[in-house]
Amino acid sequence: MIATQIRQKDAVFYFASYPSERLLTRVRFISRFYDEEGGTIKPEQVEESDDVAQFIARIERSEKAFQRELSRSKVRAIRNFYETAITQPPIPGTVLLFTPQKLRFEQWSDASGIGRLQEPEEKFLIIDGQHRLAALQFYERTHPEEAKSLQVPCVIFDGRSEDFATEMFVIINSTPTRINKSHLVDLYERVSWAEPDRRFAAHVVEMLYREADSPLRYRINRLGGRSKQEKWILQAELFNEIHRWIKQAWADLEREGTDKRAAARCYGVARDFLKAAALVWSEAWGDPAYMVTKPVTLKAMMRVCADLSAQDAAPEEKRIDRWRQRLSPWTEQLRAFRNEGFYERFPAKGQIERVARIHRELARYAGIASRRRQ
């Protein structure tokens, strides 16, 4: 294909105009898409070893399958635009494609940067533009002649690592209208510009979601409004509290090491605290009639966890029993955490102030001094 080589600092990538008919045979769809007539585009199988495809699939899909309502409405809207656009270009924005293969580029001798670019042996992974191309495929089914006339502007990245492709995905999609903040927590470990303490906190949150012994396993909402399952707290909200704790303790953590083993130790502290809290709250833990496992209380409890871990994290042996005794006064407060009248019992101007108030009350009940005041 004819392409223009573009250089920006140390990066080299390509701009090309792809005929739509050809492009649709050269890209991989890793999410299932639907149109208004019930037609489908089935996702291609994502290999376990393909980190980039696995990662983007996790962002683009729900925990079990792609959310049909969101994909259908978005694809329908774009397809309708293709059908109605006359004077304006149907696809004015570039589609971003990635291949780990290093493509051969034969530049013309006129120093224009234009030349002939080799096509990859495998299909391109779509970093940005899956919905646009899905809509284009549906449009091609009903308007084949018109679709053939379309040229799709593409930016092609080649020969880079999986982390590079993932980082590009983050940069492109990290606006509020693209990816929910809870999704972005999943990205911190993979991008070079994320601060070390954020990456560390993200790993702790990820363990709280997936580890079999975590009291919050599968109870963390990683999808925002797209989640269709019963959840207790948004991942972004939990991340903010874990990061707050990690940031307070970062100087100590840096001295001891901040690798994944250290993150696993912090996870162990959070896990043991939540297990002790679950024992103390007894039947109220997870009961929708109580506010115990609602975001406002969970966030306050994580602040108590940070306070307590600074004073009594070691030894790990029998820590759950030790902390259960420490938190046992909470049992006497069960009535205060019933849904009915909860906001009157903990009046505040907003959620931030209410979390701080509940934190103070829970710490006071258990006789735990706030880390901030130490």
Short mmCIF file of C-alpha atoms in Angstrom, two decimals:
data_model
loop_
_atom_site.label_atom_id
_atom_site.label_comp_id
_atom_site.label_asym_id
_atom_site.label_seq_id
_atom_site.Cartn_x
_atom_site.Cartn_y
_atom_site.Cartn_z
CA MET A 1 0.00 0.00 0.00
CA ILE A 2 1.06 3.64 -0.48
CA ALA A 3 1.75 5.32 2.87
CA THR A 4 3.40 8.37 4.40
CA GLN A 5 6.05 7.81 7.05
CA ILE A 6 5.67 10.17 10.02
CA ARG A 7 8.36 10.85 12.61
CA GLN A 8 7.65 12.39 16.01
CA LYS A 9 10.61 12.39 18.40
CA ASP A 10 11.68 8.74 18.62
CA ALA A 11 8.41 7.41 17.20
CA VAL A 12 7.92 6.34 13.60
CA PHE A 13 4.48 5.44 12.28
CA TYR A 14 2.53 5.59 9.03
CA PHE A 15 -0.51 7.25 7.53
CA ALA A 16 -2.39 5.42 4.80
CA SER A 17 -5.67 5.59 2.92
CA TYR A 18 -7.24 2.14 2.92
CA PRO A 19 -10.10 1.12 0.60
CA SER A 20 -12.91 0.07 2.93
CA GLU A 21 -13.50 -3.26 1.19
CA ARG A 22 -9.85 -4.20 1.65
CA LEU A 23 -9.53 -2.84 5.18
CA LEU A 24 -12.45 -4.86 6.54
CA THR A 25 -10.62 -8.05 5.56
CA ARG A 26 -7.40 -6.90 7.24
CA VAL A 27 -8.61 -6.06 10.77
CA ARG A 28 -9.58 -8.13 13.80
CA PHE A 29 -12.83 -7.53 15.68
CA ILE A 30 -12.40 -8.68 19.27
CA SER A 31 -15.83 -7.60 20.52
CA ARG A 32 -19.25 -8.78 19.35
CA PHE A 33 -21.25 -6.09 17.53
CA TYR A 34 -24.96 -5.92 16.66
CA ASP A 35 -26.95 -3.81 14.27
CA GLU A 36 -30.62 -2.84 14.42
CA GLU A 37 -31.70 -5.75 12.21
CA GLY A 38 -30.11 -8.23 14.55
CA GLY A 39 -27.07 -8.85 12.37
CA THR A 40 -23.88 -9.65 14.19
CA ILE A 41 -20.14 -9.43 13.87
CA LYS A 42 -18.66 -12.22 15.91
CA PRO A 43 -15.48 -11.50 17.85
CA GLU A 44 -12.33 -13.25 16.75
CA GLN A 45 -10.74 -15.59 19.23
CA VAL A 46 -8.18 -13.84 21.40
CA GLU A 47 -5.16 -15.95 22.20
CA GLU A 48 -4.00 -16.10 25.81
CA SER A 49 -0.50 -15.01 24.76
CA ASP A 50 -1.77 -11.86 22.99
CA ASP A 51 -1.59 -9.37 25.85
CA VAL A 52 -2.79 -6.41 23.82
CA ALA A 53 -5.85 -8.14 22.41
CA GLN A 54 -6.68 -9.60 25.81
CA PHE A 55 -6.36 -6.19 27.39
CA ILE A 56 -8.48 -4.32 24.84
CA ALA A 57 -11.08 -7.07 24.91
CA ARG A 58 -11.37 -6.69 28.66
CA ILE A 59 -11.93 -2.94 28.29
CA GLU A 60 -14.31 -3.20 25.34
CA ARG A 61 -16.39 -6.01 26.86
CA SER A 62 -18.12 -6.67 30.12
CA GLU A 63 -16.81 -9.36 32.45
CA LYS A 64 -18.65 -12.07 30.46
CA ALA A 65 -19.78 -10.59 27.14
CA PHE A 66 -19.99 -7.35 25.25
CA GLN A 67 -22.85 -5.13 26.42
CA ARG A 68 -25.31 -5.41 23.53
CA GLU A 69 -27.30 -2.26 24.26
CA LEU A 70 -24.26 0.02 24.18
CA SER A 71 -22.66 -1.48 21.09
CA ARG A 72 -25.94 -1.64 19.17
CA SER A 73 -26.85 1.99 19.79
CA LYS A 74 -23.38 3.25 18.95
CA VAL A 75 -23.04 1.17 15.80
CA ARG A 76 -26.57 2.16 14.72
CA ALA A 77 -25.78 5.86 15.15
CA ILE A 78 -22.54 5.64 13.15
CA ARG A 79 -24.12 3.52 10.44
CA ASN A 80 -26.96 6.02 10.12
CA PHE A 81 -24.38 8.78 9.71
CA TYR A 82 -22.71 6.82 6.88
CA GLU A 83 -26.10 6.58 5.14
CA THR A 84 -27.01 10.25 5.51
CA ALA A 85 -23.61 11.91 5.00
CA ILE A 86 -23.46 13.50 1.56
CA THR A 87 -21.22 16.55 1.45
CA GLN A 88 -19.38 15.81 4.69
CA PRO A 89 -16.94 12.86 4.84
CA PRO A 90 -18.48 9.81 6.57
CA ILE A 91 -15.17 8.85 8.22
CA PRO A 92 -13.25 12.07 8.82
CA GLY A 93 -11.19 10.73 11.72
CA THR A 94 -8.37 8.23 11.50
CA VAL A 95 -8.62 4.64 12.63
CA LEU A 96 -5.61 3.52 14.67
CA LEU A 97 -4.17 0.11 13.79
CA PHE A 98 -1.38 -1.91 15.38
CA THR A 99 0.78 -4.85 14.36
CA PRO A 100 3.74 -6.19 16.33
CA GLN A 101 5.37 -7.12 13.01
CA LYS A 102 8.01 -4.72 11.72
CA LEU A 103 6.74 -3.65 8.32
CA ARG A 104 9.07 -3.00 5.40
CA PHE A 105 8.86 0.57 4.04
CA GLU A 106 10.39 1.56 0.70
CA GLN A 107 10.53 5.35 0.58
CA TRP A 108 10.43 7.22 -2.70
CA SER A 109 13.58 9.04 -3.66
CA ASP A 110 12.00 12.52 -3.54
CA ALA A 111 12.38 12.76 0.28
CA SER A 112 8.65 13.36 0.62
CA GLY A 113 8.26 10.61 3.21
CA ILE A 114 5.86 8.78 0.89
CA GLY A 115 6.56 5.22 -0.11
CA ARG A 116 5.30 1.67 -0.31
CA LEU A 117 4.44 -0.03 2.99
CA GLN A 118 4.26 -3.79 3.39
CA GLU A 119 1.01 -5.20 4.74
CA PRO A 120 1.36 -7.40 7.85
CA GLU A 121 1.05 -11.16 7.60
CA GLU A 122 -1.52 -11.19 10.43
CA LYS A 123 -4.57 -8.96 10.73
CA PHE A 124 -4.28 -5.54 12.34
CA LEU A 125 -5.45 -5.02 15.92
CA ILE A 126 -7.72 -1.97 16.19
CA ILE A 127 -6.46 0.43 18.87
CA ASP A 128 -9.18 2.97 18.14
CA GLY A 129 -12.13 2.74 15.74
CA GLN A 130 -13.75 -0.68 16.32
CA HIS A 131 -17.26 0.80 16.38
CA ARG A 132 -16.66 2.84 13.24
CA LEU A 133 -15.39 -0.19 11.35
CA ALA A 134 -18.20 -2.36 12.71
CA ALA A 135 -20.72 0.18 11.42
CA LEU A 136 -18.85 0.23 8.10
CA GLN A 137 -19.18 -3.54 7.80
CA PHE A 138 -22.93 -3.37 8.39
CA TYR A 139 -23.16 -0.48 5.92
CA GLU A 140 -21.29 -2.58 3.36
CA ARG A 141 -23.89 -5.35 3.71
CA THR A 142 -26.77 -3.03 2.76
CA HIS A 143 -24.94 -0.51 0.53
CA PRO A 144 -22.13 -2.53 -1.07
CA GLU A 145 -21.44 -0.22 -4.00
CA GLU A 146 -21.35 2.95 -1.89
CA ALA A 147 -19.14 1.27 0.72
CA LYS A 148 -16.63 0.23 -1.93
CA SER A 149 -16.08 3.87 -2.83
CA LEU A 150 -15.03 4.83 0.71
CA GLN A 151 -11.39 5.34 1.63
CA VAL A 152 -10.63 5.03 5.34
CA PRO A 153 -7.82 7.17 6.80
CA CYS A 154 -5.60 4.98 8.99
CA VAL A 155 -2.63 5.51 11.26
CA ILE A 156 -0.50 2.37 11.49
CA PHE A 157 1.88 1.51 14.32
CA ASP A 158 4.22 -1.40 13.71
CA GLY A 159 7.02 -3.34 15.33
CA ARG A 160 6.36 -2.03 18.83
CA SER A 161 5.86 -3.86 22.08
CA GLU A 162 2.51 -4.79 23.53
CA ASP A 163 2.97 -2.15 26.22
CA PHE A 164 3.32 0.51 23.53
CA ALA A 165 0.00 -0.49 21.96
CA THR A 166 -1.67 -0.58 25.36
CA GLU A 167 -0.31 2.86 26.22
CA MET A 168 -1.63 4.25 22.93
CA PHE A 169 -5.03 2.74 23.75
CA VAL A 170 -4.99 4.54 27.11
CA ILE A 171 -3.97 7.89 25.61
CA ILE A 172 -6.70 7.73 22.96
CA ASN A 173 -9.44 6.51 25.29
CA SER A 174 -8.77 8.31 28.58
CA THR A 175 -11.36 11.06 28.15
CA PRO A 176 -14.58 10.98 30.20
CA THR A 177 -16.68 10.23 27.12
CA ARG A 178 -14.69 7.14 26.20
CA ILE A 179 -13.71 4.85 29.07
CA ASN A 180 -15.21 4.84 32.53
CA LYS A 181 -12.74 5.87 35.24
CA SER A 182 -13.11 2.45 36.82
CA HIS A 183 -11.77 0.90 33.61
CA LEU A 184 -8.73 3.15 33.65
CA VAL A 185 -7.59 1.71 36.98
CA ASP A 186 -6.88 -1.48 35.03
CA LEU A 187 -4.40 0.45 32.89
CA TYR A 188 -2.06 1.94 35.47
CA GLU A 189 0.24 -1.09 35.58
CA ARG A 190 0.71 -1.01 31.82
CA VAL A 191 1.55 2.61 31.03
CA SER A 192 4.93 4.22 31.45
CA TRP A 193 3.64 7.62 32.58
CA ALA A 194 1.61 6.29 35.53
CA GLU A 195 3.17 7.18 38.88
CA PRO A 196 4.66 4.19 40.76
CA ASP A 197 2.30 4.63 43.71
CA ARG A 198 -0.71 4.55 41.39
CA ARG A 199 0.49 1.41 39.67
CA PHE A 200 1.11 -0.17 43.07
CA ALA A 201 -2.39 0.75 44.29
CA ALA A 202 -3.94 -0.53 41.05
CA HIS A 203 -2.29 -3.91 41.60
CA VAL A 204 -3.72 -4.10 45.13
CA VAL A 205 -7.21 -3.27 43.82
CA GLU A 206 -6.87 -5.85 41.05
CA MET A 207 -6.02 -8.51 43.66
CA LEU A 208 -9.01 -7.48 45.76
CA TYR A 209 -11.17 -8.12 42.72
CA ARG A 210 -9.78 -11.47 41.54
CA GLU A 211 -8.19 -13.31 44.48
CA ALA A 212 -10.27 -16.21 45.78
CA ASP A 213 -9.78 -15.21 49.44
CA SER A 214 -10.79 -11.57 48.94
CA PRO A 215 -14.02 -10.48 50.69
CA LEU A 216 -14.57 -8.13 47.73
CA ARG A 217 -14.03 -10.73 45.02
CA TYR A 218 -16.29 -9.91 42.05
CA ARG A 219 -18.06 -7.27 44.18
CA ILE A 220 -16.07 -4.41 42.67
CA ASN A 221 -17.79 -2.65 39.78
CA ARG A 222 -15.19 -2.34 37.02
CA LEU A 223 -17.66 -1.25 34.34
CA GLY A 224 -19.50 1.74 35.76
CA GLY A 225 -23.06 1.96 34.47
CA ARG A 226 -22.42 -0.92 32.07
CA SER A 227 -22.27 -3.51 34.85
CA LYS A 228 -25.35 -5.72 34.96
CA GLN A 229 -24.36 -7.59 38.13
CA GLU A 230 -24.79 -6.76 41.79
CA LYS A 231 -21.76 -4.81 42.96
CA TRP A 232 -20.81 -3.00 46.14
CA ILE A 233 -18.41 -0.27 45.05
CA LEU A 234 -17.00 1.28 41.89
CA GLN A 235 -13.43 0.27 41.19
CA ALA A 236 -12.47 3.94 40.81
CA GLU A 237 -13.86 4.75 44.28
CA LEU A 238 -12.03 1.83 45.90
CA PHE A 239 -8.85 2.73 44.03
CA ASN A 240 -8.99 6.28 45.37
CA GLU A 241 -9.07 4.96 48.95
CA ILE A 242 -6.35 2.36 48.40
CA HIS A 243 -4.19 4.97 46.68
CA ARG A 244 -4.79 7.40 49.54
CA TRP A 245 -3.51 4.75 51.96
CA ILE A 246 -0.55 3.77 49.74
CA LYS A 247 0.45 7.39 49.22
CA GLN A 248 0.49 8.00 52.98
CA ALA A 249 2.72 4.95 53.48
CA TRP A 250 4.80 5.36 50.32
CA ALA A 251 8.01 6.46 52.03
CA ASP A 252 7.98 3.33 54.20
CA LEU A 253 7.03 1.14 51.25
CA GLU A 254 9.88 2.48 49.13
CA ARG A 255 12.39 1.58 51.82
CA GLU A 256 11.08 -1.98 51.98
CA GLY A 257 10.49 -2.42 48.24
CA THR A 258 7.54 -1.73 45.98
CA ASP A 259 7.49 -4.80 43.76
CA LYS A 260 4.52 -7.14 43.31
CA ARG A 261 5.44 -9.06 46.45
CA ALA A 262 5.10 -5.84 48.41
CA ALA A 263 1.74 -5.18 46.75
CA ALA A 264 0.69 -8.70 47.74
CA ARG A 265 1.57 -7.91 51.35
CA CYS A 266 -0.58 -4.76 51.22
CA TYR A 267 -3.35 -6.81 49.69
CA GLY A 268 -3.01 -9.23 52.61
CA VAL A 269 -3.48 -6.37 55.06
CA ALA A 270 -6.61 -5.12 53.26
CA ARG A 271 -7.96 -8.66 52.94
CA ASP A 272 -7.46 -9.45 56.64
CA PHE A 273 -9.04 -6.15 57.67
CA LEU A 274 -12.10 -6.79 55.52
CA LYS A 275 -12.40 -10.35 56.82
CA ALA A 276 -12.26 -9.07 60.40
CA ALA A 277 -14.84 -6.38 59.55
CA ALA A 278 -17.13 -8.99 57.96
CA LEU A 279 -17.00 -11.07 61.13
CA VAL A 280 -17.80 -8.06 63.29
CA TRP A 281 -20.67 -6.82 61.10
CA SER A 282 -22.02 -10.38 60.99
CA GLU A 283 -25.39 -10.64 59.23
CA ALA A 284 -25.24 -6.98 58.12
CA TRP A 285 -22.24 -7.72 55.86
CA GLY A 286 -23.61 -7.82 52.32
CA ASP A 287 -27.20 -7.33 53.49
CA PRO A 288 -28.93 -4.73 51.26
CA ALA A 289 -30.96 -3.58 54.29
CA TYR A 290 -27.76 -2.15 55.78
CA MET A 291 -25.25 0.44 54.59
CA VAL A 292 -22.25 -1.63 55.72
CA THR A 293 -21.16 -2.74 52.25
CA LYS A 294 -22.31 0.39 50.43
CA PRO A 295 -19.61 2.70 48.99
CA VAL A 296 -19.84 5.38 51.68
CA THR A 297 -19.09 2.89 54.49
CA LEU A 298 -16.60 0.76 52.57
CA LYS A 299 -14.56 3.87 51.79
CA ALA A 300 -14.63 4.91 55.44
CA MET A 301 -13.60 1.41 56.51
CA MET A 302 -10.61 1.46 54.14
CA ARG A 303 -9.45 4.62 55.89
CA VAL A 304 -9.71 2.82 59.21
CA CYS A 305 -7.71 0.00 57.62
CA ALA A 306 -4.95 2.47 56.74
CA ASP A 307 -4.97 3.79 60.32
CA LEU A 308 -4.89 0.34 61.87
CA SER A 309 -2.25 -1.08 59.54
CA ALA A 310 0.12 1.74 60.48
CA GLN A 311 -0.14 0.68 64.12
CA ASP A 312 -0.71 -3.06 64.17
CA ALA A 313 0.04 -4.75 60.83
CA ALA A 314 2.58 -7.18 62.25
CA PRO A 315 2.69 -9.97 63.03
CA GLU A 316 0.57 -11.40 60.23
CA GLU A 317 -0.13 -14.53 62.25
CA LYS A 318 -3.57 -14.37 63.90
CA ARG A 319 -4.03 -10.85 62.54
CA ILE A 320 -7.67 -11.44 61.63
CA ASP A 321 -8.52 -12.56 65.19
CA ARG A 322 -6.56 -9.66 66.64
CA TRP A 323 -8.32 -7.13 64.45
CA ARG A 324 -11.72 -8.73 64.98
CA GLN A 325 -11.30 -8.06 68.70
CA ARG A 326 -10.17 -4.52 67.92
CA LEU A 327 -13.20 -3.80 65.73
CA SER A 328 -15.70 -5.65 67.92
CA PRO A 329 -17.32 -2.39 69.23
CA TRP A 330 -18.75 -1.95 65.71
CA THR A 331 -21.24 -4.75 66.43
CA GLU A 332 -22.98 -2.46 68.90
CA GLN A 333 -23.51 0.10 66.12
CA LEU A 334 -25.44 -2.17 63.75
CA ARG A 335 -28.68 -0.26 64.23
CA ALA A 336 -26.99 3.00 63.18
CA PHE A 337 -26.03 1.45 59.84
CA ARG A 338 -29.51 0.37 58.78
CA ASN A 339 -30.66 1.99 55.54
CA GLU A 340 -33.62 3.69 57.12
CA GLY A 341 -32.54 6.97 58.67
CA PHE A 342 -28.86 6.43 57.84
CA TYR A 343 -28.33 9.84 56.26
CA GLU A 344 -30.04 11.56 59.17
CA ARG A 345 -27.76 9.75 61.63
CA PHE A 346 -24.69 10.77 59.62
CA PRO A 347 -25.62 14.23 58.32
CA ALA A 348 -23.20 15.86 55.91
CA LYS A 349 -23.12 18.35 53.05
CA GLY A 350 -22.08 15.65 50.58
CA GLN A 351 -20.50 12.25 50.09
CA ILE A 352 -16.94 13.43 50.77
CA GLU A 353 -17.89 14.94 54.11
CA ARG A 354 -20.03 11.90 55.01
CA VAL A 355 -17.19 9.44 54.32
CA ALA A 356 -14.90 11.51 56.55
CA ARG A 357 -17.52 11.59 59.29
CA ILE A 358 -18.14 7.84 59.21
CA HIS A 359 -14.39 7.25 59.22
CA ARG A 360 -14.04 9.33 62.38
CA GLU A 361 -16.96 7.54 64.04
CA LEU A 362 -15.75 4.05 63.17
CA ALA A 363 -12.23 4.85 64.33
CA ARG A 364 -13.59 6.32 67.57
CA TYR A 365 -15.76 3.27 68.28
CA ALA A 366 -12.72 1.01 67.91
CA GLY A 367 -10.29 3.32 69.69
CA ILE A 368 -8.03 3.65 66.62
CA ALA A 369 -6.11 6.90 66.24
CA SER A 370 -6.18 8.50 62.81
CA ARG A 371 -2.89 8.15 60.93
CA ARG A 372 -3.13 11.78 59.87
CA ARG A 373 -3.05 12.96 63.47
CA GLN A 374 -0.02 10.84 64.35
#
